[in-house]
């Protein structure tokens, strides 16, 4: 765990060092968090003790040497980095490609060859066993129940959402103009109220400061006097951090002695910022110090007064950070002897401009100004120009707060302008994406409809219902592109779809020829009943084989029809996939921009999701177009063509059955002779007709047998009453056999004999 935390901290630090220096606007959340941490934790609590330690006399010389070395080395490092950066990038790319190649060619094969089999053989069984015994029995019910209740909850929430959403939307649309109008009317009043509150807050802070100085500072001064008494007259160094907290980072290289600290801190503000009105107080302090005989006593007096001033100034140090920094800079470079400090203070009062020039040149020689950032220098000068020197600390604080508020307002306005520019760019891109999606949807809708019509017409032509249509189809296919009609559209199991009916007719012709050949071999014999049974068995097999051929043809036509519909579905899916890819690309291009937009609204996200809604709408519409449920569907000539094919198939089946009946009459003449009046035997070859009629729904066709040789009308009436279609049609096999047994084929022959 410790190693993992160390690795995580290393990666996090590397990422922060790599990304945050170039992130000026703190757009990265990591950089923004680190900046907040620095502002609220690092600078107020951690850096001041470190800066005080670095400003200690024993450490300051070393720090100054380090800064000198840094100033010398920094340009060399910057130039070296600028020169080496291209080579580092190239080497990183080459190294990455080499590592990937090594991983794919060496590491991964070895892992799959040695490590993975061992894991599967030695570890995976125990893991699976542990999972089956310890995890699955307890986890599976929880997951199942959670899934069930989650789905129920989603359904319930979706129902609530669909019920409430229209009302909320309508209420929002109605309330929004009134809210905007109310905000427009109330905004000036609110601005005035906020300004008044800020002024009142400033006055309140001033009053609280007066109360603090009246009731709190005396007690603090007494406590501090006791501290000074117990600490001795020479221990005055703890006073200096109150004025050097913010300035120690600016001038840490100067070591300040106690005497210098006492002399250099007569007031909380630097001598440069004082006006002529404060000159009356300065000579009193300097005159009290000039006495050479009472140096120690004066030092103690000055220390006490400086302590009082430092304590009173420390309460407003946060509002006067820049002024305190400038005062500490002046204090750190003050002369070392008391006499020189007195002369310097007198000269600073009499000739402030010359002292400022000398101070500037002295700081330039030391190189202190090189360490400060240009932005801090400009801010300090601006503050010194904006804040008059005759203001009280509370007034200065109020003016600084007002300036900060104004700067914040300007920053917000600038950010609003940037946000408006970003929004305009995003909306323009969104509009272009939506327009392109709409154009693509219309284009694909037209293309899909044309492709469906082309496929269906090609399927109808591939049926080849007659020779003329087949010749026309072949001529059209030769004129068109060879890839226009797919093999799936024209063939099934390697056979042309248009030849299936002709093949069936050929099979029927072969079967009928076989029956005719069998009929020619038959001769009139005494055992006519046995030969009749053989004929029935043969005709039964012929009908069964023909029925199998018809069923096979029906299955092929059905599979071919399903394949044609699959081609149509594939065209629709391809068009929908293209629309979906376009919509997903649009969402990928706009999603992050909307997420980072400051004033993004619910309507913006609805427009964002409308891109995928358009795809789903297109998918549903194209599905309705394909299955014929659309209000304006394309033509579908395939269904009428299949109906015609079914009609022709039924004609073929009827012709086959008619031929079987004719052969049945011929076998009667062969077995019983042409002069025998044996009417019930005429249709004995039709026992299995009901099975075919039930299977194919064939319209019965009466063979209309020849009239009997006997002129007796009663025989004719009996023949008319005994209709094979009425006896056999709709009967089962057992019923037909029983009916044939009841006919008694031999009885009329014996009666005639």
XYZ file of C-alpha atoms in Angstrom:
753
model
C 0.000 0.000 0.000
C 2.839 2.381 0.815
C 4.455 1.683 -2.533
C 1.170 2.275 -4.283
C 0.737 5.611 -2.496
C 4.303 6.561 -3.367
C 3.710 5.703 -7.018
C 0.438 7.641 -7.028
C 2.057 10.718 -5.469
C 4.892 10.522 -7.978
C 2.520 10.378 -10.935
C 0.361 13.140 -9.478
C 3.355 15.405 -8.887
C 4.692 14.749 -12.377
C 1.328 15.547 -13.933
C 0.967 18.745 -11.869
C 4.488 19.930 -12.719
C 3.886 19.188 -16.394
C 0.420 20.753 -16.710
C 0.040 23.569 -14.184
C 2.853 25.996 -15.182
C 1.149 26.673 -18.528
C -2.400 26.841 -17.098
C -2.765 30.585 -16.569
C -6.572 30.655 -16.207
C -6.734 27.585 -13.913
C -8.998 25.632 -16.243
C -7.544 22.323 -15.055
C -9.276 21.148 -11.822
C -5.999 19.799 -10.408
C -4.221 23.121 -10.950
C -7.186 25.014 -9.509
C -7.162 22.830 -6.381
C -3.427 23.299 -5.913
C -3.831 27.066 -6.321
C -6.552 27.138 -3.664
C -4.360 25.061 -1.365
C -1.493 27.480 -1.866
C -3.705 30.517 -1.205
C -5.482 29.212 1.910
C -2.940 26.856 3.510
C 0.565 27.174 2.143
C 1.068 30.942 2.098
C -0.649 31.857 5.426
C 0.591 28.962 7.578
C 3.572 27.154 6.076
C 5.620 29.737 4.184
C 5.943 32.449 6.912
C 7.856 30.211 9.384
C 10.115 29.025 6.587
C 10.717 32.588 5.437
C 11.511 33.687 8.992
C 13.972 30.835 9.305
C 15.603 31.788 6.005
C 15.896 35.428 7.143
C 17.829 34.445 10.272
C 21.340 35.994 10.374
C 23.011 32.602 10.389
C 21.063 31.352 7.369
C 20.669 34.511 5.283
C 24.234 34.522 3.819
C 23.813 30.968 2.562
C 20.451 31.842 1.036
C 21.948 34.887 -0.684
C 24.712 32.731 -2.176
C 22.111 30.232 -3.389
C 20.132 33.031 -5.026
C 23.281 34.302 -6.723
C 24.009 30.813 -8.034
C 20.399 30.487 -9.171
C 20.563 33.756 -11.105
C 23.718 32.507 -12.791
C 22.477 29.013 -13.575
C 18.863 29.800 -14.612
C 19.663 31.246 -18.086
C 21.912 28.273 -18.855
C 19.207 25.810 -17.805
C 16.557 27.629 -19.847
C 18.714 27.651 -22.973
C 19.659 23.999 -22.456
C 16.005 23.012 -22.069
C 15.006 24.951 -25.196
C 17.745 23.239 -27.214
C 17.101 19.759 -25.829
C 13.285 19.829 -26.006
C 12.982 18.725 -29.692
C 15.449 15.885 -29.176
C 13.659 14.803 -25.999
C 10.332 14.695 -27.855
C 11.801 12.676 -30.732
C 13.529 10.263 -28.359
C 10.292 9.851 -26.395
C 8.384 8.938 -29.568
C 11.096 6.503 -30.669
C 11.255 4.991 -27.196
C 7.493 4.590 -27.081
C 7.401 2.841 -30.442
C 10.279 0.591 -29.398
C 8.618 -0.258 -26.111
C 5.346 -1.090 -27.868
C 7.147 -3.265 -30.394
C 9.094 -5.034 -27.641
C 5.947 -5.606 -25.650
C 4.051 -7.065 -28.608
C 6.902 -9.217 -29.938
C 8.638 -10.372 -26.738
C 6.761 -9.699 -23.522
C 3.226 -10.587 -24.596
C 4.113 -13.900 -26.346
C 6.250 -15.006 -23.397
C 3.477 -14.069 -21.007
C 0.898 -16.034 -22.988
C 3.276 -18.972 -23.357
C 4.565 -19.337 -19.786
C 2.704 -17.187 -17.279
C -0.897 -17.457 -18.465
C -0.981 -21.314 -18.687
C 0.498 -21.594 -15.200
C -2.081 -19.179 -13.884
C -4.917 -21.102 -15.531
C -3.594 -24.426 -14.272
C -2.549 -23.534 -10.706
C -4.416 -20.416 -9.605
C -7.560 -20.046 -11.703
C -9.267 -23.246 -10.341
C -8.900 -22.011 -6.767
C -10.113 -18.569 -7.732
C -13.132 -20.050 -9.495
C -13.797 -22.355 -6.558
C -13.598 -19.442 -4.146
C -15.886 -17.427 -6.379
C -18.422 -20.263 -6.669
C -18.472 -21.041 -2.945
C -17.920 -17.734 -1.199
C -18.945 -14.941 -3.554
C -21.585 -16.091 -6.031
C -24.099 -17.539 -3.481
C -24.175 -14.236 -1.618
C -23.561 -11.777 -4.420
C -25.945 -13.178 -7.043
C -29.191 -12.690 -5.025
C -28.108 -9.172 -4.135
C -27.327 -8.331 -7.755
C -30.564 -9.868 -9.028
C -32.722 -8.120 -6.443
C -30.889 -4.859 -6.978
C -31.378 -5.168 -10.719
C -35.086 -5.893 -10.308
C -35.751 -3.055 -7.899
C -33.569 -0.703 -9.915
C -35.524 -1.442 -13.071
C -38.783 -0.952 -11.217
C -37.485 2.307 -9.812
C -36.347 3.466 -13.232
C -39.744 2.637 -14.692
C -41.474 4.510 -11.890
C -39.148 7.501 -12.199
C -39.526 7.522 -15.971
C -43.293 7.508 -15.596
C -43.081 10.398 -13.141
C -40.667 12.244 -15.404
C -42.832 11.822 -18.491
C -45.836 13.022 -16.480
C -44.166 16.011 -14.854
C -41.811 17.128 -17.634
C -44.432 18.746 -19.919
C -45.922 20.683 -17.002
C -42.502 21.820 -15.785
C -41.497 22.781 -19.306
C -44.661 24.775 -19.884
C -44.336 26.445 -16.473
C -40.714 27.323 -17.212
C -41.644 28.789 -20.591
C -44.403 30.863 -19.002
C -42.405 32.027 -15.973
C -39.118 32.755 -17.754
C -40.174 36.083 -19.416
C -41.633 37.353 -16.135
C -38.512 36.312 -14.218
C -36.249 38.025 -16.727
C -38.372 41.159 -16.601
C -38.356 41.121 -12.781
C -34.583 40.646 -12.706
C -34.091 43.506 -15.166
C -36.210 45.793 -12.998
C -34.678 44.706 -9.689
C -31.028 44.621 -10.749
C -30.331 48.401 -10.330
C -31.926 48.388 -6.880
C -29.963 45.309 -5.863
C -26.738 46.917 -7.066
C -27.449 50.005 -4.977
C -28.277 47.843 -1.965
C -25.024 45.902 -2.358
C -23.018 49.117 -2.651
C -24.716 50.498 0.458
C -23.997 47.297 2.349
C -20.347 47.477 1.324
C -20.129 51.081 2.598
C -21.844 50.086 5.834
C -19.482 47.147 6.180
C -16.507 49.476 5.758
C -17.847 51.822 8.445
C -18.553 48.842 10.692
C -14.992 47.601 10.278
C -13.696 51.086 11.151
C -15.849 51.256 14.265
C -14.742 47.789 15.315
C -11.123 48.901 14.852
C -11.702 51.914 17.097
C -13.308 49.723 19.743
C -10.401 47.299 19.491
C -7.878 50.105 19.985
C -9.914 51.448 22.900
C -10.607 48.247 24.819
C -8.221 45.555 23.589
C -4.927 47.280 22.794
C -4.269 48.574 26.371
C -4.458 45.062 27.764
C -2.225 43.783 24.996
C 0.287 46.575 25.730
C 0.402 45.665 29.409
C 0.991 42.042 28.541
C 3.688 43.037 26.093
C 5.399 45.267 28.696
C 5.587 42.292 31.019
C 7.028 40.197 28.226
C 9.657 42.856 27.472
C 10.508 43.145 31.150
C 11.037 39.425 31.539
C 12.912 39.030 28.274
C 15.492 41.761 28.958
C 16.298 45.019 27.190
C 18.289 43.530 24.296
C 15.855 40.845 23.114
C 13.964 42.856 20.542
C 14.235 40.484 17.597
C 10.757 38.952 18.086
C 9.290 42.341 17.161
C 10.667 42.308 13.630
C 8.608 39.407 12.196
C 5.443 41.485 12.600
C 6.684 43.812 9.902
C 8.736 41.277 7.944
C 6.200 38.500 7.443
C 5.381 39.448 3.891
C 8.668 41.108 3.042
C 11.063 38.364 4.063
C 10.582 36.665 0.694
C 11.553 39.875 -1.084
C 14.833 40.682 0.683
C 16.033 37.609 2.567
C 19.735 38.186 1.937
C 20.291 41.048 4.420
C 21.086 40.249 8.049
C 19.710 42.833 10.499
C 21.216 43.415 13.926
C 19.109 44.341 16.986
C 20.296 47.932 16.935
C 19.426 48.258 13.293
C 15.991 46.850 13.943
C 15.329 49.314 16.750
C 16.413 52.319 14.747
C 14.857 51.264 11.462
C 11.283 50.727 12.717
C 10.040 54.035 14.115
C 6.653 53.741 12.328
C 4.636 51.037 10.523
C 4.777 52.846 7.184
C 7.918 53.633 5.156
C 9.372 57.173 5.189
C 8.819 57.445 1.402
C 5.027 57.307 1.705
C 4.763 59.950 4.462
C 3.511 63.457 3.670
C 4.842 66.756 5.029
C 2.092 66.682 7.650
C 3.855 63.858 9.573
C 7.158 65.691 9.855
C 6.273 67.028 13.291
C 6.383 63.555 14.839
C 9.625 62.377 13.276
C 12.022 64.971 14.798
C 10.854 64.102 18.301
C 11.879 60.501 17.877
C 15.164 61.349 16.187
C 16.043 63.971 18.822
C 15.489 61.447 21.579
C 17.937 59.101 19.907
C 20.782 61.576 19.220
C 21.849 61.798 22.891
C 25.164 59.935 23.007
C 25.254 59.672 26.806
C 21.949 57.826 27.123
C 22.148 55.398 24.277
C 20.875 52.354 26.183
C 18.005 54.198 27.831
C 16.961 55.775 24.572
C 17.161 52.403 22.886
C 14.774 50.960 25.459
C 12.397 53.909 25.010
C 12.503 53.581 21.265
C 11.971 49.847 21.597
C 8.818 50.330 23.652
C 7.401 52.919 21.277
C 8.269 50.726 18.314
C 6.635 47.782 20.022
C 3.443 49.766 20.527
C 3.415 50.946 16.956
C 4.221 47.479 15.633
C 1.407 45.877 17.639
C -1.120 48.509 16.551
C -0.022 48.121 12.948
C -0.139 44.321 13.003
C -3.955 44.341 13.184
C -4.209 46.033 9.787
C -1.255 44.226 8.243
C -3.458 42.200 5.940
C -4.852 45.351 4.319
C -1.395 46.943 4.009
C 0.737 44.048 2.797
C 2.308 45.998 -0.013
C 3.070 49.004 2.211
C 4.563 46.736 4.871
C 6.730 45.046 2.249
C 8.112 48.380 1.052
C 8.745 49.493 4.644
C 10.686 46.325 5.417
C 12.804 46.769 2.289
C 13.757 50.272 3.446
C 14.369 49.012 6.987
C 16.590 46.147 5.881
C 18.982 48.500 4.086
C 19.136 51.202 6.823
C 22.598 52.233 8.253
C 24.137 50.211 11.045
C 25.059 52.969 13.539
C 22.522 55.122 15.442
C 24.183 58.387 14.367
C 24.018 57.422 10.685
C 20.394 56.377 11.074
C 19.516 59.750 12.605
C 21.245 61.594 9.783
C 19.510 59.367 7.233
C 16.121 60.039 8.816
C 16.713 63.815 8.796
C 17.810 63.667 5.178
C 14.763 61.586 4.314
C 12.519 64.275 5.802
C 14.292 67.207 4.199
C 15.030 65.673 0.811
C 12.708 62.739 0.114
C 13.236 62.768 -3.620
C 17.019 62.485 -3.439
C 16.744 59.728 -0.824
C 14.374 57.825 -3.088
C 16.825 58.079 -5.985
C 19.695 56.908 -3.783
C 17.560 54.081 -2.460
C 16.608 53.031 -5.976
C 20.234 53.000 -7.119
C 21.263 51.098 -3.994
C 18.589 48.460 -4.574
C 19.619 48.186 -8.232
C 23.215 47.573 -7.151
C 22.144 44.838 -4.749
C 19.944 43.231 -7.415
C 16.933 43.005 -5.104
C 14.525 44.385 -7.691
C 15.519 41.628 -10.108
C 13.937 39.058 -7.807
C 10.541 40.724 -7.662
C 7.969 39.970 -10.294
C 6.867 42.759 -12.646
C 3.233 42.238 -11.732
C 3.944 42.857 -8.022
C 5.894 46.034 -8.807
C 3.063 47.415 -10.937
C 0.490 46.506 -8.299
C 2.475 48.226 -5.552
C 2.942 51.410 -7.572
C -0.735 51.443 -8.499
C -1.732 51.051 -4.880
C 0.633 53.813 -3.787
C -0.783 56.098 -6.460
C -4.404 55.257 -5.734
C -4.267 55.376 -1.911
C -3.352 58.839 -0.505
C -0.796 58.903 2.301
C -3.029 60.955 4.576
C -5.591 58.123 4.842
C -6.084 56.135 7.978
C -5.491 52.366 7.834
C -9.264 51.763 7.864
C -9.788 54.149 4.953
C -6.925 52.493 3.081
C -8.508 49.115 3.746
C -11.879 50.381 2.479
C -10.307 51.797 -0.664
C -8.409 48.544 -1.264
C -11.633 46.564 -0.819
C -13.442 48.853 -3.247
C -10.621 48.489 -5.765
C -10.678 44.709 -5.364
C -14.466 44.691 -5.806
C -14.184 46.756 -8.965
C -11.463 44.476 -10.296
C -13.620 41.455 -9.506
C -16.576 43.041 -11.311
C -14.430 43.774 -14.347
C -13.109 40.215 -14.289
C -16.666 38.864 -14.178
C -17.691 41.076 -17.078
C -14.651 39.976 -19.067
C -15.483 36.359 -18.282
C -19.074 36.929 -19.395
C -17.817 38.370 -22.674
C -15.521 35.371 -23.179
C -18.410 33.049 -22.337
C -20.642 34.826 -24.862
C -17.961 34.423 -27.544
C -17.574 30.731 -26.693
C -21.349 30.230 -26.718
C -21.664 31.860 -30.129
C -18.924 29.627 -31.539
C -20.492 26.496 -30.003
C -23.976 27.383 -31.254
C -22.632 28.030 -34.764
C -20.932 24.635 -34.773
C -24.061 22.999 -33.356
C -26.159 24.641 -36.065
C -23.823 23.367 -38.774
C -23.886 19.855 -37.317
C -27.707 19.878 -37.082
C -28.057 21.174 -40.644
C -25.665 18.512 -41.920
C -27.555 15.824 -39.996
C -30.872 16.968 -41.449
C -29.464 16.965 -44.979
C -27.942 13.518 -44.468
C -31.253 12.144 -43.142
C -33.179 13.427 -46.174
C -30.515 12.082 -48.512
C -30.429 8.652 -46.889
C -34.225 8.456 -46.819
C -34.383 9.001 -50.572
C -31.533 6.565 -51.211
C -33.075 3.850 -49.036
C -36.469 4.170 -50.727
C -34.838 3.949 -54.166
C -32.730 0.979 -53.073
C -35.779 -0.846 -51.685
C -37.646 -0.339 -54.956
C -34.592 -1.504 -56.927
C -34.230 -4.648 -54.810
C -37.913 -5.511 -55.061
C -38.059 -4.975 -58.811
C -34.904 -7.031 -59.219
C -36.454 -9.787 -57.118
C -39.596 -9.755 -59.271
C -37.499 -9.933 -62.424
C -35.399 -12.750 -61.003
C -38.533 -14.891 -60.548
C -38.813 -15.193 -64.368
C -42.458 -16.177 -64.476
C -42.466 -16.704 -68.226
C -39.963 -16.992 -71.031
C -40.676 -13.522 -72.397
C -40.117 -11.864 -69.034
C -36.991 -13.934 -68.532
C -35.560 -12.815 -71.874
C -36.314 -9.189 -71.044
C -34.689 -9.627 -67.642
C -31.540 -11.151 -69.166
C -31.311 -8.267 -71.644
C -31.658 -5.706 -68.880
C -29.067 -7.434 -66.723
C -26.607 -7.464 -69.614
C -27.099 -3.746 -70.108
C -26.701 -2.933 -66.427
C -23.772 -3.389 -64.129
C -23.095 -7.015 -63.254
C -22.972 -6.221 -59.540
C -26.387 -4.538 -59.575
C -28.303 -7.709 -58.679
C -26.709 -9.732 -55.944
C -26.522 -13.513 -56.133
C -28.679 -13.685 -53.034
C -31.338 -11.838 -55.006
C -31.342 -14.172 -58.024
C -30.277 -17.596 -56.696
C -31.135 -19.937 -53.874
C -28.877 -22.901 -53.067
C -27.043 -22.268 -56.331
C -30.212 -22.503 -58.439
C -31.906 -19.592 -60.228
C -35.158 -18.668 -58.536
C -36.942 -18.280 -61.863
C -36.230 -21.926 -62.807
C -37.759 -23.499 -59.694
C -41.238 -23.797 -61.205
C -39.866 -25.213 -64.458
C -37.806 -27.732 -62.502
C -40.934 -28.765 -60.627
C -42.813 -29.207 -63.894
C -39.932 -31.307 -65.209
C -40.064 -33.530 -62.115
C -43.840 -33.913 -62.520
C -43.364 -34.879 -66.180
C -40.795 -37.518 -65.229
C -43.113 -39.017 -62.635
C -46.025 -39.117 -65.063
C -43.851 -40.763 -67.730
C -42.888 -43.389 -65.200
C -46.535 -44.075 -64.451
C -47.319 -44.325 -68.164
C -44.485 -46.793 -68.618
C -45.804 -48.850 -65.722
C -49.253 -48.701 -67.292
C -48.004 -50.023 -70.639
C -46.418 -53.050 -68.988
C -49.662 -54.094 -67.319
C -51.750 -56.796 -69.074
C -55.198 -58.127 -68.410
C -54.747 -60.928 -65.911
C -57.036 -62.911 -63.611
C -55.493 -61.400 -60.491
C -56.780 -57.889 -61.227
C -57.159 -57.096 -57.527
C -53.427 -57.587 -56.831
C -52.468 -55.451 -59.789
C -54.920 -52.795 -58.635
C -53.216 -52.754 -55.240
C -49.805 -52.407 -56.885
C -51.096 -49.521 -58.947
C -52.417 -47.842 -55.809
C -49.026 -48.256 -54.098
C -47.147 -46.876 -57.112
C -49.498 -43.912 -57.505
C -49.193 -43.256 -53.765
C -45.395 -43.106 -53.999
C -45.588 -40.854 -57.052
C -47.903 -38.459 -55.247
C -45.666 -38.501 -52.144
C -42.557 -37.757 -54.187
C -44.292 -34.971 -56.051
C -45.540 -33.548 -52.746
C -41.954 -33.557 -51.407
C -40.790 -31.683 -54.501
C -43.548 -29.108 -54.029
C -42.651 -28.704 -50.344
C -38.965 -28.314 -51.221
C -39.815 -25.634 -53.769
C -41.975 -23.810 -51.233
C -39.124 -23.858 -48.684
C -36.652 -22.514 -51.245
C -38.987 -19.719 -52.277
C -39.587 -18.859 -48.632
C -35.842 -18.747 -47.835
C -35.261 -16.659 -50.953
C -38.006 -14.257 -49.860
C -36.449 -13.970 -46.381
C -33.065 -13.300 -48.001
C -34.553 -10.485 -50.095
C -36.043 -8.943 -46.971
C -32.668 -9.327 -45.238
C -31.062 -7.358 -48.056
C -33.609 -4.612 -47.478
C -32.914 -4.646 -43.741
C -29.164 -4.463 -44.404
C -29.667 -1.368 -46.531
C -31.719 0.236 -43.765
C -29.161 -0.717 -41.107
C -26.292 0.680 -43.191
C -28.105 4.002 -43.622
C -29.010 4.141 -39.917
C -25.404 3.351 -38.947
C -24.131 6.227 -41.052
C -26.642 8.583 -39.433
C -25.671 7.308 -35.983
C -21.947 7.800 -36.623
C -22.609 11.347 -37.795
C -24.715 12.133 -34.694
C -22.130 10.589 -32.360
C -19.379 12.602 -34.028
C -21.415 15.769 -33.510
C -21.952 14.947 -29.840
C -18.265 14.150 -29.370
C -17.361 17.520 -30.890
C -19.849 19.510 -28.781
C -20.085 17.599 -25.492
C -16.968 18.852 -23.678
C -17.495 22.417 -24.877
C -21.002 22.417 -23.429
C -19.695 20.841 -20.209
C -17.097 23.610 -19.723
C -19.438 26.440 -20.740
C -20.229 28.651 -17.731
C -23.841 29.507 -18.624
C -24.905 26.150 -20.053
C -28.644 25.524 -19.651
C -31.105 22.658 -19.743
C -32.188 23.666 -23.240
C -28.589 23.422 -24.453
C -28.384 19.818 -23.282
C -31.770 19.091 -24.858
C -30.463 20.390 -28.185
C -27.351 18.274 -27.648
C -29.458 15.130 -27.106
C -31.728 16.021 -30.043
C -28.916 14.886 -32.337
C -29.316 11.270 -31.209
C -33.085 11.670 -31.067
C -33.046 12.540 -34.767
C -31.140 9.313 -35.406
C -33.688 7.256 -33.446
C -36.537 8.974 -35.282
C -34.881 8.168 -38.619
C -34.362 4.557 -37.528
C -38.041 4.138 -36.657
C -39.208 5.848 -39.841
C -36.952 3.774 -42.088
C -38.191 0.619 -40.354
C -41.776 1.606 -41.129
C -40.782 2.302 -44.730
C -39.178 -1.135 -45.041
C -42.017 -3.172 -43.542
C -44.723 -1.242 -45.412
C -46.312 0.387 -42.334
C -45.361 3.911 -43.375
C -48.030 6.376 -44.447
C -46.325 6.709 -47.833
C -44.516 3.397 -48.410
C -42.577 2.619 -51.590
C -44.061 0.205 -54.096
C -43.684 -3.488 -53.303
C -44.335 -5.610 -56.436
C -42.823 -8.676 -54.785
C -46.003 -9.736 -52.950
C -48.196 -9.745 -56.121
C -45.434 -11.604 -57.953
C -45.380 -14.286 -55.257
C -49.170 -14.515 -55.461
C -48.888 -15.140 -59.200
C -46.221 -17.746 -58.548
C -48.533 -19.435 -56.049
C -51.330 -19.467 -58.640
C -49.083 -21.064 -61.246
C -47.882 -23.607 -58.712
C -51.463 -24.565 -57.939
C -52.112 -24.930 -61.682
C -49.150 -27.291 -61.953
C -50.413 -29.316 -59.008
C -53.933 -29.467 -60.478
C -52.573 -30.596 -63.843
C -50.530 -33.301 -62.146
C -53.571 -34.564 -60.264
C -55.634 -34.509 -63.448
C -52.987 -36.590 -65.182
C -53.059 -39.084 -62.304
C -56.848 -39.394 -62.676
C -56.561 -39.990 -66.428
C -54.003 -42.722 -65.791
C -56.435 -44.206 -63.236
C -59.089 -44.544 -65.934
C -56.569 -46.164 -68.255
C -55.534 -48.728 -65.652
C -59.215 -49.639 -65.315
C -59.416 -50.368 -69.000
C -56.223 -52.443 -68.784
C -57.376 -54.498 -65.818
C -61.093 -54.927 -66.494
C -61.449 -54.327 -70.190
C -63.145 -51.499 -72.054
C -66.604 -53.162 -72.221
C -66.953 -53.869 -68.500
C -69.378 -51.568 -66.722
C -67.536 -51.304 -63.443
C -68.150 -47.719 -62.535
C -67.043 -47.856 -58.886
C -63.603 -49.003 -60.010
C -63.016 -45.958 -62.195
C -61.737 -43.747 -59.422
C -60.081 -46.371 -57.254
C -56.747 -44.803 -58.111
C -57.666 -41.735 -56.093
C -57.403 -42.904 -52.477
C -54.622 -40.555 -51.493
C -56.024 -37.451 -53.173
C -57.268 -35.949 -49.852
C -53.716 -35.715 -48.464
C -52.505 -33.627 -51.406
C -55.667 -31.551 -51.400
C -55.296 -30.825 -47.689
C -51.608 -29.942 -48.110
C -51.806 -27.614 -51.112
C -55.415 -26.333 -51.060
C -55.904 -27.425 -54.668
C -59.107 -26.653 -56.512
C -60.625 -30.000 -57.521
C -60.921 -30.646 -61.262
C -63.445 -33.274 -62.430
C -61.849 -35.573 -65.020
C -65.363 -36.044 -66.611
C -65.036 -39.759 -67.488
C -66.522 -41.215 -70.597
C -70.148 -42.320 -70.603
C -70.852 -45.951 -69.827
C -71.553 -48.390 -72.670
C -74.930 -49.367 -71.199
C -77.768 -47.082 -72.301
C -79.556 -47.614 -69.017
C -80.478 -44.305 -67.395
C -80.329 -45.768 -63.918
C -76.678 -46.645 -64.416
C -76.017 -43.112 -65.567
C -77.710 -41.686 -62.505
C -75.681 -43.987 -60.277
C -72.491 -42.855 -61.985
C -73.449 -39.234 -61.526
C -74.252 -39.776 -57.876
C -70.967 -41.583 -57.217
C -68.471 -38.675 -57.492
C -64.902 -39.411 -56.437
C -64.339 -35.850 -55.293
C -67.323 -36.157 -52.973
C -66.115 -39.467 -51.627
C -62.402 -38.725 -51.280
C -62.068 -34.955 -50.872
C -61.481 -34.071 -47.247
C -61.146 -37.719 -46.118
C -58.256 -39.350 -44.381
C -56.310 -42.357 -45.596
C -58.073 -44.855 -43.318
C -61.494 -43.532 -44.311
C -60.607 -43.855 -48.002
C -59.471 -47.468 -47.554
C -62.661 -48.348 -45.699
C -64.732 -46.708 -48.463
C -62.862 -48.671 -51.124
C -63.383 -51.915 -49.238
C -67.091 -51.248 -49.117
C -67.177 -50.763 -52.921
C -66.573 -54.521 -53.532
C -64.646 -54.613 -56.793
C -65.169 -58.356 -57.514
C -68.952 -58.542 -56.963
C -70.063 -57.019 -60.279
C -67.677 -59.274 -62.216
C -69.122 -62.445 -60.624
C -72.632 -61.244 -61.276
C -71.831 -60.738 -64.954
C -70.172 -64.112 -65.168
